[in-house]
Coordinates of C-alpha atoms in Angstrom, one line a residue:
X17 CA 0.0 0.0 0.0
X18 CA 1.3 3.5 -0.6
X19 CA 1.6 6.2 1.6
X20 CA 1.9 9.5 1.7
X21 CA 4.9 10.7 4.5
X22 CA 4.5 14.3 5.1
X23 CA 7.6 16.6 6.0
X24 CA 7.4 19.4 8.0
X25 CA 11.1 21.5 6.7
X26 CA 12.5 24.5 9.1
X27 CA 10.0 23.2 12.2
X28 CA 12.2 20.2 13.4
X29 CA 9.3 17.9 12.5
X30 CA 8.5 14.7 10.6
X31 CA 6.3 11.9 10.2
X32 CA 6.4 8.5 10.1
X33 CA 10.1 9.3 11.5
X34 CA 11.7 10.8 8.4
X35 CA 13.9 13.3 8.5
X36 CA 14.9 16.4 6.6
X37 CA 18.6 18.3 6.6
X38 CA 19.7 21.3 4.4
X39 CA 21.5 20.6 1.2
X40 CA 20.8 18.4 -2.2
X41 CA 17.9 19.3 -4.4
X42 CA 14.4 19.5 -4.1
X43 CA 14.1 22.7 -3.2
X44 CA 17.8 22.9 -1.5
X45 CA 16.3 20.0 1.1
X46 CA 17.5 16.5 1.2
X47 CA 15.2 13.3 1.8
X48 CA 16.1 10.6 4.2
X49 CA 13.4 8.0 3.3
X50 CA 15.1 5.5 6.0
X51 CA 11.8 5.8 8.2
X52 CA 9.0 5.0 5.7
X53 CA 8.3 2.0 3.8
X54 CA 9.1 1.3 0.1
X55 CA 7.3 3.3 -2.3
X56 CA 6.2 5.8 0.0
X57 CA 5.2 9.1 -1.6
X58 CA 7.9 11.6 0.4
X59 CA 6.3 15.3 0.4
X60 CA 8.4 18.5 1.3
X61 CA 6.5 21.0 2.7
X62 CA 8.1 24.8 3.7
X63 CA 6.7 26.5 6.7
X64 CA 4.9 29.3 5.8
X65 CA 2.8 32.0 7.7
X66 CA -0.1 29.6 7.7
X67 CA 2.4 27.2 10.2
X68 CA 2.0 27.6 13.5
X69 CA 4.6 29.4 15.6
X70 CA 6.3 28.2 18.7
X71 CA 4.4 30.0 22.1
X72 CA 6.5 32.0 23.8
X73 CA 4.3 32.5 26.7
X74 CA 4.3 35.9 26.7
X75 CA 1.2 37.0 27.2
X76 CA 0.0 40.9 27.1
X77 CA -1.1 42.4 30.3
X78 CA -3.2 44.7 29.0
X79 CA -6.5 44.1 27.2
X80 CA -7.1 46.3 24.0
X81 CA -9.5 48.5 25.3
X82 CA -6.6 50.3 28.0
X83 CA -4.3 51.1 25.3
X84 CA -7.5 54.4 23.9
X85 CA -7.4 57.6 25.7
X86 CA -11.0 58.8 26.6
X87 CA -12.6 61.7 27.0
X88 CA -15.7 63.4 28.9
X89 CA -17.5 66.3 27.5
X90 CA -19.5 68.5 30.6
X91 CA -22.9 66.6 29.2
X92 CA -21.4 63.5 30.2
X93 CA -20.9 62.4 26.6
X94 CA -18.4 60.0 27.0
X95 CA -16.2 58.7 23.9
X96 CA -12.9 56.7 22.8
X97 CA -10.1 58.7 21.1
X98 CA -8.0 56.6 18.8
X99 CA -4.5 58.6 17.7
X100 CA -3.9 56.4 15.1
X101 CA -6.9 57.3 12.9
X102 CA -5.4 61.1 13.2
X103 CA -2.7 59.6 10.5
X104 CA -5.8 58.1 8.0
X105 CA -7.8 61.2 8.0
X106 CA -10.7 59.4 10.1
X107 CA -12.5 59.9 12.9
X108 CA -10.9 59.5 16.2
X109 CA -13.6 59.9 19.0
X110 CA -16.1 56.9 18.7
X111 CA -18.9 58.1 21.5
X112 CA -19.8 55.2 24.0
X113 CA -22.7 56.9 25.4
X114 CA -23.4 59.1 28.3
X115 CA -22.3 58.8 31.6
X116 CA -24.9 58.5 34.4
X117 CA -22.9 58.7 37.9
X118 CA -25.2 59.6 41.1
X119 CA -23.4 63.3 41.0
X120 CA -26.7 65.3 41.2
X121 CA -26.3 68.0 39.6
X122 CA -22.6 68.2 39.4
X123 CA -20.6 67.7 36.2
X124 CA -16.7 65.9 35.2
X125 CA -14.4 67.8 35.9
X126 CA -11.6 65.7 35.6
X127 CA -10.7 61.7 34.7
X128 CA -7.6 59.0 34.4
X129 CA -8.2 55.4 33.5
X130 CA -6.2 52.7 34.9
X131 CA -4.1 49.4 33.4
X132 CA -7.9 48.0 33.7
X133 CA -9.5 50.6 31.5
X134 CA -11.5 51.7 34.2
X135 CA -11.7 55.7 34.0
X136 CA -12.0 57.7 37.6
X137 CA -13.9 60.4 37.3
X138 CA -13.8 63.4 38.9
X139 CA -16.7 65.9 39.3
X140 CA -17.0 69.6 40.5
X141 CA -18.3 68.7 43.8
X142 CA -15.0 66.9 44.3
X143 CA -16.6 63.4 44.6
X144 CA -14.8 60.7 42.6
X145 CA -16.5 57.8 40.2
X146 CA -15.5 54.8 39.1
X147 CA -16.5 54.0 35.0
X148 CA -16.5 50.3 33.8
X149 CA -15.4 51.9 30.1
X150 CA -16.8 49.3 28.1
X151 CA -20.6 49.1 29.7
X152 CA -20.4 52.7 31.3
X153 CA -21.5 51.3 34.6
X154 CA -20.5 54.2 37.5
X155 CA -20.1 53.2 41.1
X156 CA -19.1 55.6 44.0
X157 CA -15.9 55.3 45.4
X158 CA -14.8 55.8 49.1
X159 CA -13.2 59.1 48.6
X160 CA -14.2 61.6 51.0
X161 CA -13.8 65.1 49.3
X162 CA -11.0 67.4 50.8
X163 CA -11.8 70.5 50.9
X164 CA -8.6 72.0 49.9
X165 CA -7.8 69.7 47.6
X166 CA -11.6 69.1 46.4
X167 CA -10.5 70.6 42.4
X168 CA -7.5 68.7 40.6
X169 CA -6.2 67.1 37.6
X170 CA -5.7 63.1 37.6
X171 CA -3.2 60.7 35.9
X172 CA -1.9 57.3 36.4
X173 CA 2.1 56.6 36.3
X174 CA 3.9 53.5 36.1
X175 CA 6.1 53.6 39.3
X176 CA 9.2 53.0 37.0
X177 CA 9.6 52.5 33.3
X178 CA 7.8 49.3 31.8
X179 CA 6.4 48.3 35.5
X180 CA 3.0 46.9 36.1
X181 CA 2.4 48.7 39.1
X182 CA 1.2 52.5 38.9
X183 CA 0.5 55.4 41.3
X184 CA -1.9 57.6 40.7
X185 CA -1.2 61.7 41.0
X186 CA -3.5 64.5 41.8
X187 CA -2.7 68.3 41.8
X188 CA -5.2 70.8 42.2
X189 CA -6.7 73.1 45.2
X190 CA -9.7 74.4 46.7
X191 CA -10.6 75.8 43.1
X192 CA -8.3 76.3 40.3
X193 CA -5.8 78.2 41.0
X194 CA -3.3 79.8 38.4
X195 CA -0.3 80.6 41.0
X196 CA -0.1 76.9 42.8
X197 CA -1.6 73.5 43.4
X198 CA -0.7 70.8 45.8
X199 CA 0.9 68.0 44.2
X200 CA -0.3 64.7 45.9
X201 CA -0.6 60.8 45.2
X202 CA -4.1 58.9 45.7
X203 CA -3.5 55.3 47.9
X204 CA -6.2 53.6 46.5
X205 CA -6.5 50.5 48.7
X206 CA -7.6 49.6 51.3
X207 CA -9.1 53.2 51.6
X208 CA -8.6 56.1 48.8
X209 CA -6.5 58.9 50.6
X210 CA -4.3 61.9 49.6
X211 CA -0.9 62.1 50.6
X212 CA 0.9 65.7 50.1
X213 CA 4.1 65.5 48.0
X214 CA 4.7 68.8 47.0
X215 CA 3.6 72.5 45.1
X216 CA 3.0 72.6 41.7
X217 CA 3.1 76.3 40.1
X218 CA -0.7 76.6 38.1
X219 CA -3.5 74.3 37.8
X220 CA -2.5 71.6 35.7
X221 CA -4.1 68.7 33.8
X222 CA -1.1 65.9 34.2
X223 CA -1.3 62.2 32.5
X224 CA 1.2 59.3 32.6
X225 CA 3.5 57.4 30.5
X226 CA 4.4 53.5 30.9
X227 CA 7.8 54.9 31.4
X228 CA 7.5 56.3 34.7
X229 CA 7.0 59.9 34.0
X230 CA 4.7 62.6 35.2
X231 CA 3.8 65.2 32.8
X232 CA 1.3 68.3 33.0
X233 CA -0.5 70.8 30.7
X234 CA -0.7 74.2 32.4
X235 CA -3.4 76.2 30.7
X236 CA -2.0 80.0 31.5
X237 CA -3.6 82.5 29.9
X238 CA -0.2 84.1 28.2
X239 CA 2.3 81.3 28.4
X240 CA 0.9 77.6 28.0
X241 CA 3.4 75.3 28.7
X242 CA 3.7 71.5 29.0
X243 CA 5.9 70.5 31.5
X244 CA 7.6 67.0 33.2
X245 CA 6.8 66.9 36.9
X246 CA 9.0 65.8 39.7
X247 CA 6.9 63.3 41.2
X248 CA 8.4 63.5 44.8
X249 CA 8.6 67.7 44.9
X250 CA 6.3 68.9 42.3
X251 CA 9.2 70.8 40.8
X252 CA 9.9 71.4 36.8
X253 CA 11.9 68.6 35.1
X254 CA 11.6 69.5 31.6
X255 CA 9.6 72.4 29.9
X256 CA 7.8 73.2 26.4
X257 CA 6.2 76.1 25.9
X258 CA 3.4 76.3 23.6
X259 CA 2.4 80.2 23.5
X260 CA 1.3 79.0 20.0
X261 CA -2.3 78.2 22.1
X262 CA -2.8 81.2 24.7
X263 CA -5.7 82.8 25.5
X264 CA -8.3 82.4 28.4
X265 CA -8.8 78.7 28.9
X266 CA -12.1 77.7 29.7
X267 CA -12.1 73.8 29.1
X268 CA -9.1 72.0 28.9
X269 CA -7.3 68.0 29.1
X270 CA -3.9 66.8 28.8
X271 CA -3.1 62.3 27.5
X272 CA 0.1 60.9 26.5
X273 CA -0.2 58.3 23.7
X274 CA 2.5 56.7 21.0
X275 CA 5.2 59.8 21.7
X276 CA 2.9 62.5 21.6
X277 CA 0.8 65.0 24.0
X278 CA -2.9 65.5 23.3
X279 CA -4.0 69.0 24.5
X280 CA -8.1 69.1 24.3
X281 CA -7.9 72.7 24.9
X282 CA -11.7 75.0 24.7
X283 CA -10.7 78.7 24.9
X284 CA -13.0 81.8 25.2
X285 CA -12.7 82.6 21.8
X286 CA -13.0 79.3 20.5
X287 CA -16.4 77.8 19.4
X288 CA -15.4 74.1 20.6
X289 CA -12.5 71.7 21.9
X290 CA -9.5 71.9 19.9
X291 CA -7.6 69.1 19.7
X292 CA -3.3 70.0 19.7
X293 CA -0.7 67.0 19.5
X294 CA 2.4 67.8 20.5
X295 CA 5.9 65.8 20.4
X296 CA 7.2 64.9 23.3
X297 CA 10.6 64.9 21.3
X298 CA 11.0 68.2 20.4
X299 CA 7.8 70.1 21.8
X300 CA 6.9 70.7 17.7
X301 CA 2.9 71.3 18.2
X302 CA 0.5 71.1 15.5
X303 CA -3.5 71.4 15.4
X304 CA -5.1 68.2 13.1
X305 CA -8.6 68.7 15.0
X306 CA -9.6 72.9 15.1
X307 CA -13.1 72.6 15.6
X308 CA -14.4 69.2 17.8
X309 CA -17.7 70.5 18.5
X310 CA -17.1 69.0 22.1
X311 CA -16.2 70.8 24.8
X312 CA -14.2 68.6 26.7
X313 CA -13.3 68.4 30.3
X314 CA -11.7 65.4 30.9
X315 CA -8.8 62.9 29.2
X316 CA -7.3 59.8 30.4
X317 CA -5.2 57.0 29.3
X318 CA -3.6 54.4 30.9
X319 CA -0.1 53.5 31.3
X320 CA -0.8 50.8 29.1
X321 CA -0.9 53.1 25.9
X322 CA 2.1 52.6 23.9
X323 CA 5.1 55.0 24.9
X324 CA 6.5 55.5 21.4
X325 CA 5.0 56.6 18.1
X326 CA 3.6 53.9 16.2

């Protein structure tokens, strides 16, 4: 009876216990029939991408969903923004729906998402939601407002570059403030509670990088900036200026994503949310989105979005 004796070449596999080594013809492969029976049909087959490859093991720690920034308009519209579509000329906001958190009649104010892409929300009465971002679901958190810390921007950090642990920073005051802000991290478990680190100078929004860093967007009226953030004094690291953008703020947000800052900045004069993109490089900024019609009050991303352009 003949058989057909398949050969798997470049995957150190056979069957029927033939083997394959490099050299001779047939494709620059050489048979060793020695395993199969006389007459046997011998088949050489190259792996291609259809083979399956070996499993590493490596598994990603963060599910799709944490590597978007999102954003919060002040009606609780609540929508994914995807950089990469900025590149293809579409869309990037894909609105999820609106946000129904127990605030009354308080609205965001501010909001970081964590390596679990779950956003924390901050409203203008100070109290602080959790946001499943896939079903919207809100839940209260145990954060008891702080009176002179009850304002204040949000971001998430990896405590050191490429780490799966993350802190998350606050700075902000008893209302916004444009000479200083308190600089302080959020213990989240087993009870959320502020712990003072330092002065910032302005109200800034800050956001996170999966490197470790702390940056913040402070919306002055004459000199805009964007600045890295000592994360144990509050102190200037590193400093772009972006003057190309001043004016009375009125709405503003601040994400890190692929390289870049995203500044959803709404000034006075400005009908809606402009979006600005900024290189964390060089501090080059550029405009792609000049008229949202959003006005947006709140950006996160988690450390999970990728920290080099893509």
């Amino acid at each position: 009876m003949r058989r057909t004796v398949l050969l798997l070449v470049g995957l150190g596999l056979a069957a029927c216990g033939s083997t394959v080594a490099d050299g001779g013809r047939d494709g620059g492969f050489k048979r060793d029939t020695g395993g199969g029976d006389a007459g046997d049909d011998i088949v050489l087959v190259r792996p291609d991408a259809s083979t399956p490859k070996p499993d590493t093991g490596w598994v990603d720690p963060c599910p799709p969903e944490a590597k978007l920034i999102y954003v919060v308009d002040t009606d609780d519209t609540f929508s994914s923004f995807d950089p990469k579509l900025l590149k293809t000329g579409g869309d990037p906001f894909h609105d999820l729906g609106t946000l129904n958190c127990p605030a009354g009649s308080a609205t965001p104010f501010s909001m970081s998402v964590d390596r679990k892409a779950v956003a924390w929300v901050l409203y203008n009465d100070g109290q602080v939601f959790t946001v499943n971002t896939t079903t919207l679901a809100c839940s209260p958190t145990s954060y008891t407002v702080r009176p002179d810390l009850k304002l204040f921007g949000m971001g998430f950090v990896s405590n050191s570059p490429g780490s799966l642990e993350e802190t998350l920073f606050v700075a902000g005051g008893a209302a916004v403030s444009t000479t200083s802000s308190t600089l302080a991290r959020m213990q989240l478990v087993p009870s959320m509670k502020l712990f003072d680190l330092g002065t910032v100078a302005g109200s800034p929004e800050l956001t996170g990088t999966g490197d470790g860093n702390l940056w913040g967007f402070f919306p002055n009226k004459d000199s805009p900036k964007v600045s890295q953030i000592d994360k144990t004094t509050g102190g200037d690291l590193k400093t772009f200026t972006a003057s190309a953008i001043a004016g009375d703020p009125s709405a503003w947000a601040f994400a890190f994503w692929g390289g870049d800052f995203f500044i959803f900045l709404k000034r006075d004069a400005d009908s809606s949310t402009q979006v600005h993109q900024m290189s964390s490089k060089t501090g080059t900024l550029t405009t792609p989105l000049p008229d949202t019609g959003r006005r947006i009050v709140g950006a996160g991303v988690s450390t999970c979005a990728p920290t080099d352009p893509t």
